Coordinates of C-alpha atoms in Angstrom, one line a residue:
Chain A
X1 CA 22.0 -9.4 20.7
X2 CA 21.6 -12.3 23.1
X3 CA 25.3 -11.8 24.0
X4 CA 24.4 -8.3 24.7
X5 CA 21.3 -9.1 27.0
X6 CA 23.6 -11.7 29.1
X7 CA 26.2 -8.6 29.6
X8 CA 23.5 -6.4 30.7
X9 CA 22.0 -9.4 32.9
X10 CA 25.4 -9.9 34.6
X11 CA 26.2 -6.4 35.0
X12 CA 23.0 -5.8 37.0
X13 CA 22.7 -9.2 38.4
X14 CA 19.1 -9.3 37.6
X15 CA 17.7 -11.9 35.1
X16 CA 14.3 -9.9 35.2
X17 CA 12.3 -7.9 32.7
X18 CA 9.7 -5.2 33.7
X19 CA 6.6 -5.4 31.6
X20 CA 5.4 -2.2 30.5
X21 CA 1.9 -3.4 29.8
X22 CA -0.3 -0.5 31.0
X23 CA -4.0 -0.7 31.3
X24 CA -6.1 2.8 32.2
X25 CA -7.4 1.3 35.1
X26 CA -3.8 0.8 36.6
X27 CA -2.8 4.3 35.7
X28 CA -3.2 6.6 38.7
X29 CA -6.5 8.8 38.6
X30 CA -4.5 12.0 38.9
X31 CA -2.6 11.2 35.4
X32 CA -5.6 10.1 33.5
X33 CA -7.8 13.1 34.7
X34 CA -5.0 15.6 33.6
X35 CA -4.6 13.9 30.0
X36 CA -8.4 14.1 29.7
X37 CA -8.5 17.6 30.8
X38 CA -5.9 18.3 28.0
X39 CA -7.0 16.2 25.3
X40 CA -10.6 15.3 26.0
X41 CA -11.8 11.8 26.1
X42 CA -9.7 10.6 23.2
X43 CA -7.2 8.1 22.0
X44 CA -4.5 11.0 22.6
X45 CA -5.4 11.2 26.1
X46 CA -4.9 7.6 26.5
X47 CA -1.5 7.8 24.8
X48 CA -0.2 10.9 26.9
X49 CA -1.3 9.1 30.1
X50 CA 0.4 5.9 29.2
X51 CA 3.6 7.6 28.3
X52 CA 3.7 9.8 31.2
X53 CA 3.2 6.4 33.5
X54 CA 5.8 4.5 31.8
X55 CA 8.3 7.3 31.7
X56 CA 8.2 7.6 35.6
X57 CA 8.4 3.9 36.0
X58 CA 11.3 3.6 33.6
X59 CA 13.1 6.5 35.5
X60 CA 12.5 4.6 38.9
X61 CA 13.7 1.3 37.5
X62 CA 16.4 1.5 34.6
X63 CA 19.3 1.1 36.7
X64 CA 18.1 -2.3 38.3
X65 CA 17.1 -4.1 35.3
X66 CA 18.5 -5.0 31.8
X67 CA 15.2 -5.0 30.0
X68 CA 11.7 -4.1 29.6
X69 CA 9.0 -6.1 27.7
X70 CA 6.6 -3.9 26.0
X71 CA 3.3 -5.4 25.3
X72 CA 1.9 -3.9 21.9
X73 CA -1.8 -5.0 22.6
X74 CA -2.2 -2.5 25.5
X75 CA -1.3 0.4 23.0
X76 CA -2.8 -0.9 19.8
X77 CA -6.2 -0.8 21.6
X78 CA -5.9 3.0 21.7
X79 CA -5.5 3.3 17.7
X80 CA -2.8 5.5 16.3
X81 CA -1.9 7.6 19.5
X82 CA -1.5 4.5 21.4
X83 CA 1.0 3.2 18.8
X84 CA 2.7 6.5 18.9
X85 CA 3.0 5.9 22.8
X86 CA 4.5 2.4 22.2
X87 CA 7.2 4.1 19.9
X88 CA 7.9 6.7 22.0
X89 CA 8.0 4.1 25.2
X90 CA 10.6 1.9 23.1
X91 CA 12.7 4.7 22.3
X92 CA 12.7 6.2 25.8
X93 CA 13.7 2.8 27.4
X94 CA 16.6 2.6 24.6
X95 CA 17.7 5.9 25.6
X96 CA 18.0 4.6 29.1
X97 CA 20.2 1.8 28.0
X98 CA 17.3 -0.7 28.4
X99 CA 17.1 -3.6 25.9
X100 CA 13.4 -3.6 24.6
X101 CA 11.4 -6.9 24.0
X102 CA 8.5 -6.0 21.9
X103 CA 5.8 -8.7 22.9
X104 CA 3.8 -8.5 19.6
X105 CA 3.2 -12.2 19.2
X106 CA 3.3 -11.8 15.3
X107 CA 3.3 -14.7 13.0
X108 CA 1.9 -15.2 9.5
X109 CA 2.6 -17.1 6.0
X110 CA 6.2 -16.6 4.9
X111 CA 5.9 -13.4 2.4
X112 CA 3.6 -12.0 5.1
X113 CA 5.8 -12.7 8.0
X114 CA 8.5 -10.8 6.0
X115 CA 6.8 -7.6 6.6
X116 CA 6.1 -8.3 10.4
X117 CA 9.9 -9.2 10.9
X118 CA 10.8 -6.0 9.0
X119 CA 8.4 -4.0 11.3
X120 CA 9.6 -5.1 14.5
X121 CA 13.3 -6.1 14.4
X122 CA 14.4 -5.1 10.8
X123 CA 14.3 -2.3 8.3
X124 CA 12.3 -1.3 5.5
X125 CA 13.3 0.0 2.0
X126 CA 11.5 3.0 0.8
X127 CA 13.3 4.4 -2.6
X128 CA 17.0 4.4 -1.5
X129 CA 16.4 4.8 2.1
X130 CA 16.5 1.7 4.6
X131 CA 14.6 2.8 7.7
X132 CA 14.2 1.0 11.0
X133 CA 10.5 0.6 12.1
X134 CA 9.4 -0.1 15.5
X135 CA 12.9 -1.1 16.3
X136 CA 12.7 -3.5 19.3
X137 CA 15.8 -5.4 20.2
X138 CA 13.8 -8.8 20.6
X139 CA 10.2 -9.6 19.6
X140 CA 7.9 -12.6 20.3
X141 CA 6.8 -14.6 17.5
X142 CA 3.7 -17.4 17.2
X143 CA 4.7 -20.6 15.7
X144 CA 1.4 -22.1 14.6
X145 CA 2.3 -21.3 10.8
X146 CA 5.4 -23.3 10.7
X147 CA 9.1 -22.6 9.7
X148 CA 8.1 -20.4 6.7
X149 CA 6.3 -18.1 9.2
X150 CA 9.5 -17.9 11.5
X151 CA 12.3 -17.9 9.0
X152 CA 12.0 -14.2 8.1
X153 CA 12.3 -13.2 11.7
X154 CA 15.5 -15.5 12.0
X155 CA 16.9 -13.7 8.5
X156 CA 16.5 -10.2 10.5
X157 CA 17.9 -11.6 13.5
X158 CA 21.2 -12.1 11.6
X159 CA 21.0 -9.1 9.5
X160 CA 20.4 -6.7 12.3
X161 CA 21.9 -8.4 15.3
X162 CA 18.3 -8.8 17.0
X163 CA 16.7 -11.8 18.7
X164 CA 13.2 -13.5 19.0
X165 CA 11.4 -15.5 21.7
X166 CA 9.0 -18.0 20.0
X167 CA 6.0 -19.0 21.9
X168 CA 6.4 -22.6 23.1
X169 CA 4.5 -23.0 26.3
X170 CA 2.4 -19.9 27.0
X171 CA 1.5 -18.9 30.9
X172 CA -2.3 -18.6 30.5
X173 CA -4.7 -21.3 32.1
X174 CA -6.1 -22.7 28.6
X175 CA -2.6 -22.9 27.0
X176 CA -2.7 -26.7 27.4
X177 CA -5.9 -27.0 25.4
X178 CA -3.4 -27.4 22.0
X179 CA 0.0 -27.0 23.2
X180 CA -0.2 -30.0 25.8
X181 CA -1.5 -32.5 23.3
X182 CA 0.6 -35.4 23.0
X183 CA 1.6 -36.2 19.1
X184 CA 1.3 -39.6 17.9
X185 CA 4.4 -39.9 15.7
X186 CA 6.6 -38.3 18.3
X187 CA 5.3 -39.5 21.9
X188 CA 5.9 -35.9 23.0
X189 CA 3.7 -33.1 23.4
X190 CA 3.1 -30.2 20.8
X191 CA 5.1 -27.8 23.2
X192 CA 8.1 -30.1 23.2
X193 CA 7.8 -30.6 19.4
X194 CA 7.6 -26.7 19.1
X195 CA 10.7 -26.7 21.5
X196 CA 12.6 -29.2 19.3
X197 CA 12.0 -26.9 16.5
X198 CA 13.3 -23.8 18.2
X199 CA 16.5 -25.7 19.2
X200 CA 17.0 -26.5 15.5
X201 CA 16.2 -22.9 14.7
X202 CA 18.4 -21.6 17.4
X203 CA 21.5 -23.0 15.6
X204 CA 21.1 -20.6 12.8
X205 CA 21.6 -17.4 14.8
X206 CA 24.1 -18.3 17.7
X207 CA 25.9 -15.3 19.2
X208 CA 28.2 -16.8 21.7
X209 CA 27.0 -19.7 23.9
X210 CA 23.5 -18.8 23.5
X211 CA 21.3 -18.2 20.4
X212 CA 19.4 -15.0 19.4
X213 CA 16.5 -17.6 18.8
X214 CA 14.7 -17.9 22.3
X215 CA 11.6 -19.3 23.6
X216 CA 8.6 -18.2 25.8
X217 CA 7.7 -20.6 28.4
X218 CA 5.1 -19.4 31.4
X219 CA 6.4 -19.4 35.1
X220 CA 3.0 -21.1 35.7
X221 CA 4.5 -24.3 34.3
X222 CA 7.5 -25.1 36.3
X223 CA 7.6 -28.9 35.4
X224 CA 7.5 -28.3 31.6
X225 CA 9.8 -25.4 32.1
X226 CA 12.5 -28.0 33.3
X227 CA 11.5 -30.2 30.3
X228 CA 12.0 -27.4 27.8
X229 CA 15.2 -26.1 29.5
X230 CA 16.8 -29.5 28.4
X231 CA 15.3 -29.6 25.2
X232 CA 16.5 -26.0 23.9
X233 CA 20.0 -25.8 25.8
X234 CA 21.0 -23.0 23.7
X235 CA 17.8 -20.8 23.8
X236 CA 17.2 -18.2 26.3
X237 CA 13.8 -18.6 27.7
X238 CA 11.4 -15.5 28.5
X239 CA 9.5 -16.5 31.5
X240 CA 6.2 -14.3 31.8
X241 CA 3.5 -15.1 34.4
X242 CA 5.7 -14.3 37.6
X243 CA 3.9 -12.2 40.1
X244 CA 0.3 -11.4 39.2
X245 CA -0.2 -14.6 37.5
X246 CA 1.0 -16.5 40.4
X247 CA 4.5 -17.6 39.7
X248 CA 7.3 -17.1 42.5
X249 CA 10.9 -17.6 42.7
X250 CA 11.1 -21.2 43.3
X251 CA 8.8 -21.9 40.3
X252 CA 11.3 -20.1 38.0
X253 CA 14.5 -22.1 39.0
X254 CA 13.8 -24.9 36.4
X255 CA 14.0 -22.4 33.7
X256 CA 17.8 -21.7 34.3
X257 CA 20.7 -23.5 33.3
X258 CA 23.3 -24.6 35.9
X259 CA 25.5 -21.3 35.0
X260 CA 22.8 -19.2 36.3
X261 CA 21.9 -18.0 32.9
X262 CA 19.4 -19.3 30.1
X263 CA 16.1 -17.5 31.4
X264 CA 14.7 -13.8 31.9
X265 CA 11.9 -13.5 34.1
X266 CA 9.2 -11.0 33.2
X267 CA 6.5 -9.2 35.7
X268 CA 4.1 -6.8 34.6
X269 CA 1.3 -6.0 36.6
X270 CA 3.4 -7.2 40.0
X271 CA 5.7 -4.0 39.1
X272 CA 4.0 -1.4 37.4
X273 CA 0.5 -1.6 39.5
X274 CA 2.7 -2.5 42.6
X275 CA 1.0 0.7 44.4
X276 CA -2.3 -1.5 44.3
X277 CA -0.8 -4.2 46.4
X278 CA -1.2 -4.2 50.0
X279 CA 2.5 -4.9 50.4
X280 CA 3.5 -1.6 48.9
X281 CA 0.4 0.5 50.0
X282 CA 2.6 2.7 52.2
X283 CA 3.7 4.5 48.5
X284 CA 0.4 5.4 47.9
X285 CA -1.1 6.0 44.5
X286 CA 1.3 9.1 43.9
X287 CA 4.1 7.1 44.7
X288 CA 3.6 4.3 41.9
X289 CA 6.9 4.7 40.6
X290 CA 8.5 4.2 44.0
X291 CA 6.4 1.3 44.6
X292 CA 7.3 -0.2 41.3
X293 CA 11.0 0.0 42.3
X294 CA 10.5 -1.6 45.7
X295 CA 8.8 -4.5 44.0
X296 CA 11.7 -4.7 41.4
X297 CA 14.1 -5.0 44.1
X298 CA 12.1 -7.4 46.0
X299 CA 11.7 -9.5 42.6
X300 CA 15.4 -9.4 41.9
X301 CA 16.1 -10.5 45.6
X302 CA 13.5 -13.2 45.2
X303 CA 14.9 -14.5 41.9
X304 CA 18.8 -14.4 42.4
X305 CA 17.9 -16.0 45.9
X306 CA 17.1 -19.4 44.2
X307 CA 20.8 -19.8 43.1
Chain B
X1 CA -22.3 -10.2 11.2
X2 CA -22.2 -13.5 9.2
X3 CA -25.7 -12.8 8.2
X4 CA -24.9 -9.5 6.6
X5 CA -21.8 -11.1 4.9
X6 CA -24.1 -13.7 3.4
X7 CA -26.5 -11.2 2.2
X8 CA -23.8 -9.2 0.4
X9 CA -22.4 -12.3 -1.2
X10 CA -26.0 -13.4 -2.5
X11 CA -26.6 -9.8 -3.8
X12 CA -23.3 -9.8 -5.6
X13 CA -23.3 -13.6 -6.5
X14 CA -19.7 -13.5 -5.5
X15 CA -18.2 -15.7 -2.6
X16 CA -15.0 -13.6 -3.0
X17 CA -12.9 -11.2 -1.2
X18 CA -10.3 -9.0 -2.5
X19 CA -7.1 -8.9 -0.5
X20 CA -5.8 -5.5 0.0
X21 CA -2.1 -6.5 0.9
X22 CA -0.2 -3.9 -1.0
X23 CA 3.9 -4.1 -1.1
X24 CA 5.9 -1.2 -2.6
X25 CA 7.0 -3.6 -5.2
X26 CA 3.5 -4.1 -6.6
X27 CA 2.6 -0.3 -6.6
X28 CA 3.1 1.3 -10.2
X29 CA 6.2 3.4 -10.3
X30 CA 4.6 6.5 -11.0
X31 CA 2.7 6.3 -7.8
X32 CA 5.6 5.6 -5.7
X33 CA 7.8 8.2 -7.5
X34 CA 5.2 10.9 -7.1
X35 CA 4.5 10.0 -3.1
X36 CA 8.5 10.1 -2.8
X37 CA 8.5 13.5 -4.6
X38 CA 5.9 15.0 -2.1
X39 CA 7.2 13.3 1.0
X40 CA 10.7 12.1 0.5
X41 CA 11.9 8.7 1.2
X42 CA 9.8 8.6 4.3
X43 CA 7.1 6.3 5.9
X44 CA 4.6 9.1 4.9
X45 CA 5.4 8.2 1.3
X46 CA 4.8 4.6 1.4
X47 CA 1.4 5.4 3.3
X48 CA 0.4 8.0 0.8
X49 CA 1.5 5.5 -2.2
X50 CA -0.6 2.5 -0.6
X51 CA -3.6 4.8 -0.1
X52 CA -4.0 5.9 -3.5
X53 CA -3.1 2.6 -5.0
X54 CA -5.9 1.0 -2.7
X55 CA -8.5 3.6 -3.6
X56 CA -8.2 3.2 -7.1
X57 CA -8.5 -0.6 -6.8
X58 CA -11.5 -0.5 -4.4
X59 CA -13.2 2.2 -7.0
X60 CA -12.8 -0.4 -9.8
X61 CA -14.1 -3.5 -7.7
X62 CA -16.4 -2.4 -5.0
X63 CA -19.5 -3.3 -6.9
X64 CA -18.3 -6.9 -7.8
X65 CA -17.4 -8.0 -4.6
X66 CA -18.9 -8.3 -1.0
X67 CA -15.7 -7.9 1.1
X68 CA -12.2 -6.9 1.3
X69 CA -9.5 -8.5 3.4
X70 CA -6.8 -5.9 4.7
X71 CA -3.6 -7.7 5.6
X72 CA -2.3 -5.3 8.7
X73 CA 1.2 -6.5 8.3
X74 CA 1.7 -4.9 5.0
X75 CA 0.8 -1.4 6.7
X76 CA 2.4 -2.1 10.2
X77 CA 5.8 -2.2 8.2
X78 CA 5.4 1.3 7.4
X79 CA 5.1 2.3 11.2
X80 CA 2.6 5.0 12.2
X81 CA 2.1 6.4 8.8
X82 CA 1.5 3.0 7.3
X83 CA -1.2 2.1 10.0
X84 CA -2.6 5.5 9.4
X85 CA -3.3 4.3 5.8
X86 CA -4.6 0.9 7.0
X87 CA -7.2 2.9 9.0
X88 CA -8.0 5.1 6.1
X89 CA -8.4 2.0 3.8
X90 CA -10.8 0.2 6.3
X91 CA -12.9 3.5 6.3
X92 CA -12.9 4.1 2.7
X93 CA -14.0 0.5 2.0
X94 CA -16.6 0.8 4.5
X95 CA -17.9 3.9 2.9
X96 CA -18.2 2.0 -0.2
X97 CA -20.4 -0.7 1.4
X98 CA -17.7 -3.1 1.6
X99 CA -17.5 -5.5 4.6
X100 CA -14.0 -5.4 6.0
X101 CA -11.9 -8.6 7.0
X102 CA -9.0 -7.2 9.2
X103 CA -6.3 -10.0 8.5
X104 CA -4.4 -9.4 11.6
X105 CA -3.8 -13.0 13.3
X106 CA -3.8 -11.7 16.7
X107 CA -4.0 -13.7 19.8
X108 CA -2.6 -13.6 23.2
X109 CA -3.5 -14.6 27.0
X110 CA -6.9 -14.0 28.1
X111 CA -6.2 -10.4 29.6
X112 CA -4.2 -9.3 26.8
X113 CA -6.6 -10.7 24.2
X114 CA -9.3 -8.4 25.7
X115 CA -7.1 -5.5 24.3
X116 CA -6.7 -7.1 20.9
X117 CA -10.4 -7.9 20.6
X118 CA -11.4 -4.3 21.5
X119 CA -8.7 -2.9 19.3
X120 CA -10.0 -4.6 16.3
X121 CA -13.7 -5.4 16.6
X122 CA -14.7 -3.7 19.7
X123 CA -14.7 -0.4 21.6
X124 CA -12.5 1.0 24.5
X125 CA -13.6 3.0 27.2
X126 CA -11.7 6.4 27.9
X127 CA -13.5 8.3 30.8
X128 CA -17.0 8.3 30.0
X129 CA -16.4 7.9 26.1
X130 CA -16.6 4.3 24.3
X131 CA -14.6 4.6 21.1
X132 CA -14.5 2.1 18.3
X133 CA -10.6 1.5 17.3
X134 CA -9.7 0.2 13.8
X135 CA -13.2 -0.8 13.5
X136 CA -13.0 -4.0 11.2
X137 CA -16.2 -6.2 10.9
X138 CA -14.2 -9.5 11.0
X139 CA -10.7 -10.2 12.3
X140 CA -8.5 -13.1 12.1
X141 CA -7.4 -14.8 15.3
X142 CA -4.5 -17.3 16.1
X143 CA -5.6 -20.1 18.1
X144 CA -2.2 -21.3 19.7
X145 CA -3.0 -20.0 23.2
X146 CA -6.1 -21.9 23.6
X147 CA -9.8 -20.8 24.5
X148 CA -8.8 -18.0 26.9
X149 CA -7.2 -16.1 24.0
X150 CA -10.3 -16.5 21.9
X151 CA -13.1 -16.0 24.5
X152 CA -12.6 -12.1 24.4
X153 CA -13.0 -12.1 20.4
X154 CA -16.4 -14.2 21.1
X155 CA -17.5 -11.6 23.6
X156 CA -16.9 -8.7 21.4
X157 CA -18.3 -10.6 18.5
X158 CA -21.6 -10.7 20.6
X159 CA -21.5 -7.3 22.0
X160 CA -20.9 -5.4 18.7
X161 CA -22.3 -7.8 16.0
X162 CA -18.9 -8.6 14.5
X163 CA -17.2 -11.8 13.5
X164 CA -13.9 -13.7 13.7
X165 CA -12.0 -16.4 11.5
X166 CA -9.8 -18.6 13.5
X167 CA -6.5 -20.0 11.8
X168 CA -7.3 -23.7 11.4
X169 CA -5.1 -24.9 8.5
X170 CA -3.0 -22.1 6.9
X171 CA -2.1 -21.7 3.1
X172 CA 1.6 -21.8 3.4
X173 CA 3.9 -24.6 2.6
X174 CA 5.1 -25.3 6.2
X175 CA 1.8 -25.1 7.7
X176 CA 1.7 -28.8 8.3
X177 CA 4.9 -29.0 10.5
X178 CA 2.4 -28.5 13.5
X179 CA -1.0 -28.3 12.2
X180 CA -1.0 -31.8 10.4
X181 CA 0.3 -33.6 13.5
X182 CA -1.9 -36.4 14.6
X183 CA -2.9 -36.2 18.2
X184 CA -2.5 -39.3 20.2
X185 CA -5.9 -39.1 22.4
X186 CA -7.9 -38.1 19.3
X187 CA -6.6 -39.9 16.6
X188 CA -7.0 -36.8 14.6
X189 CA -4.8 -34.0 13.5
X190 CA -4.0 -30.7 15.3
X191 CA -5.9 -28.7 12.7
X192 CA -9.0 -31.1 13.2
X193 CA -8.8 -30.6 16.7
X194 CA -8.8 -26.8 16.3
X195 CA -11.7 -27.2 14.0
X196 CA -13.7 -29.4 16.7
X197 CA -13.0 -26.3 19.0
X198 CA -14.1 -23.7 16.3
X199 CA -17.4 -25.9 15.9
X200 CA -17.7 -25.5 19.8
X201 CA -16.9 -21.6 19.9
X202 CA -19.1 -21.3 16.8
X203 CA -22.6 -22.1 18.9
X204 CA -21.6 -19.2 21.2
X205 CA -22.2 -16.6 18.6
X206 CA -24.9 -17.7 16.0
X207 CA -26.6 -15.4 13.6
X208 CA -29.0 -17.2 11.6
X209 CA -27.8 -20.6 9.9
X210 CA -24.2 -19.8 10.3
X211 CA -21.9 -18.4 13.2
X212 CA -19.9 -15.2 13.6
X213 CA -17.1 -17.5 14.3
X214 CA -15.4 -19.0 11.4
X215 CA -12.2 -20.5 10.2
X216 CA -9.3 -20.0 7.9
X217 CA -8.4 -22.9 5.8
X218 CA -6.0 -22.4 2.9
X219 CA -7.1 -23.2 -0.8
X220 CA -3.7 -24.9 -1.2
X221 CA -5.2 -27.9 1.1
X222 CA -8.7 -28.8 -0.6
X223 CA -8.6 -32.2 0.9
X224 CA -8.3 -31.1 4.3
X225 CA -10.8 -28.3 3.2
X226 CA -13.5 -31.1 2.6
X227 CA -12.8 -32.7 6.1
X228 CA -12.9 -29.4 8.1
X229 CA -16.1 -28.4 5.9
X230 CA -17.8 -31.3 7.6
X231 CA -16.2 -30.7 11.1
X232 CA -17.4 -27.3 11.2
X233 CA -20.8 -27.2 9.6
X234 CA -22.1 -23.6 11.0
X235 CA -18.8 -21.8 10.3
X236 CA -17.9 -19.8 7.3
X237 CA -14.5 -20.7 6.0
X238 CA -12.2 -17.7 4.7
X239 CA -10.1 -19.3 2.0
X240 CA -6.7 -17.7 1.2
X241 CA -4.3 -19.0 -1.3
X242 CA -6.4 -18.7 -4.5
X243 CA -4.7 -17.5 -7.4
X244 CA -0.8 -16.2 -6.7
X245 CA -0.3 -19.1 -4.1
X246 CA -1.7 -21.7 -6.4
X247 CA -5.3 -22.6 -5.6
X248 CA -7.8 -22.7 -8.6
X249 CA -11.7 -22.9 -8.9
X250 CA -12.0 -26.7 -8.7
X251 CA -9.7 -26.5 -5.6
X252 CA -12.3 -24.6 -3.5
X253 CA -15.3 -26.4 -4.1
X254 CA -15.0 -28.6 -1.0
X255 CA -14.9 -25.8 1.0
X256 CA -18.5 -24.8 0.3
X257 CA -21.6 -26.4 1.8
X258 CA -24.6 -27.8 -0.7
X259 CA -26.4 -24.7 -0.3
X260 CA -23.5 -22.9 -2.2
X261 CA -22.8 -21.0 1.1
X262 CA -20.1 -21.6 3.9
X263 CA -17.0 -20.1 2.2
X264 CA -15.4 -16.9 1.0
X265 CA -12.4 -17.0 -1.3
X266 CA -9.6 -14.5 -1.0
X267 CA -7.3 -13.5 -3.8
X268 CA -4.6 -10.5 -3.1
X269 CA -1.8 -10.5 -5.4
X270 CA -3.8 -12.1 -8.2
X271 CA -6.1 -9.1 -8.1
X272 CA -4.1 -6.1 -7.0
X273 CA -0.9 -6.9 -9.1
X274 CA -3.1 -8.5 -12.0
X275 CA -1.2 -5.9 -14.4
X276 CA 1.8 -7.7 -13.8
X277 CA 0.2 -11.1 -15.0
X278 CA 0.6 -11.6 -18.8
X279 CA -3.0 -12.7 -19.1
X280 CA -4.0 -8.8 -18.0
X281 CA -0.8 -7.1 -19.6
X282 CA -3.0 -5.3 -22.0
X283 CA -4.1 -2.9 -19.4
X284 CA -0.3 -1.8 -18.7
X285 CA 1.0 -0.4 -15.4
X286 CA -1.2 2.6 -15.6
X287 CA -4.4 0.5 -15.9
X288 CA -3.8 -1.6 -12.7
X289 CA -7.2 -0.6 -11.3
X290 CA -9.0 -2.0 -14.6
X291 CA -6.7 -5.0 -14.9
X292 CA -7.9 -5.8 -11.1
X293 CA -11.6 -5.6 -12.1
X294 CA -10.8 -7.8 -15.2
X295 CA -9.1 -10.5 -12.9
X296 CA -11.9 -10.1 -10.3
X297 CA -14.6 -10.7 -12.8
X298 CA -12.6 -13.8 -14.1
X299 CA -12.3 -15.1 -10.5
X300 CA -15.8 -14.8 -9.7
X301 CA -16.6 -16.6 -13.0
X302 CA -14.1 -19.3 -11.9
X303 CA -15.7 -19.8 -8.4
X304 CA -19.3 -19.5 -9.3
X305 CA -18.6 -21.9 -12.3
X306 CA -18.0 -24.9 -10.0
X307 CA -21.8 -24.9 -8.6

């Protein structure tokens, strides 16, 4: 699957993903009001509003970017109808030829991680039928439980040609609380130690020069990105935290290899709520999809400009 | 919420939860066949089979135990119908007066953790309506992202009188890979350091003598349980890994305080698939609910016998 992502990144010259992480407060009032008029103040209304908003954004940007990152928490908060909107968003993006990264951050003990791995990048068996479930191309995974929590995901990567990004150094302010601690035996930090594990796991699912086993490293920590880039030479890095969280183009340079590959930078609010940004205010609320397209264009220019 | 759990534990004299973590391979063939006959080889069939199986087990044990732990991965793998069975299971257990622990192991950066916290132990706003979502009493949370990923859950605990159990030392074989590493500045392990954080977070949501902020520590690591019991005196410990994963009554003694409180021990497969165990084979597959009741009775006797 990583070779497919690389092909699409090259074709569009855009190592960029758009984060479809909708919150109702970012969706134009007109869409919310119309969904509530039809469905009442219900989860169904939230699901319908999210789906309409997402589709217009996808229509406006799908020719520019190789991938979307879909943050399941923003859907899960609206119960079953929210998760139906998640599924429909995943399917819609795939129909448009986009690669879908499910930002699900799952992770559990081995026997339970099997269920999560099947749910997101695998298939489950019911009687004689083998059915894909949420059917993302990649998903994000939490490493706190160690190898036996990760291995079922690696197995699904190999069985179904999928990929994962393991959380290594997250973009949030308090990520250092545990991740930056120095381990006594290693004289290296926890995030580096997780990075070394990712390097090892990566060898178990190679797909060309790169591996299906990647890592999440926040744009907000460029120095650590440089270190981790060296530790995990065969892993793609999914880089959140660009844009609304503060990262800019020059911050993400260390996440790339010299071949211009090795990283994909995500922006969520900076794209999907661009219409709220002074810079794109001329598009107005009604033009939120055009504003998203303009913001994607600027982001691609910013990031490809670093090479 | 923790005071409510303690009241129920005392009333039933059972510091025990039953893990409703159904896999199709543990559900009697008759139930699966009948669900497939009605719904075909579909997610709907899986959801229907799980719900029928769960309800019979709940009917057989609800008077014996204070709580159930519902592992969402086992439902999420069956897509929307699976998650509908999760919701219906949660609701059914609450109607029976059981406290519901959602074993969801969520955790994300601050702004996204807000969505997960609302999804599982809070309410979301849609127009003027404020709606509970999956509506568990407690949920489990992954600490890898640090305080800003945990804080939204603490806020929901305080707003809605709910609780959480933070993963500290998990029950699986590879949990030590990262959790057991010694941190240089602290001269203590990562799991102890997370434990010290739990102690701090616990002070932010006290409910009587104990806090709504608890911890997950596996029965498979009793020595570490003893250490963590001392580090987090005000936190309840949710103890998975009893039974099928190998823990026995004497293993869980260190997880309790001298007052006989401070821990709740969970068994999943050991109860819900007891009919497959030689010891309960007289109940046969059809008597799986009676076998579950017998296994719960034995488990309560084993655990209360340690005091």
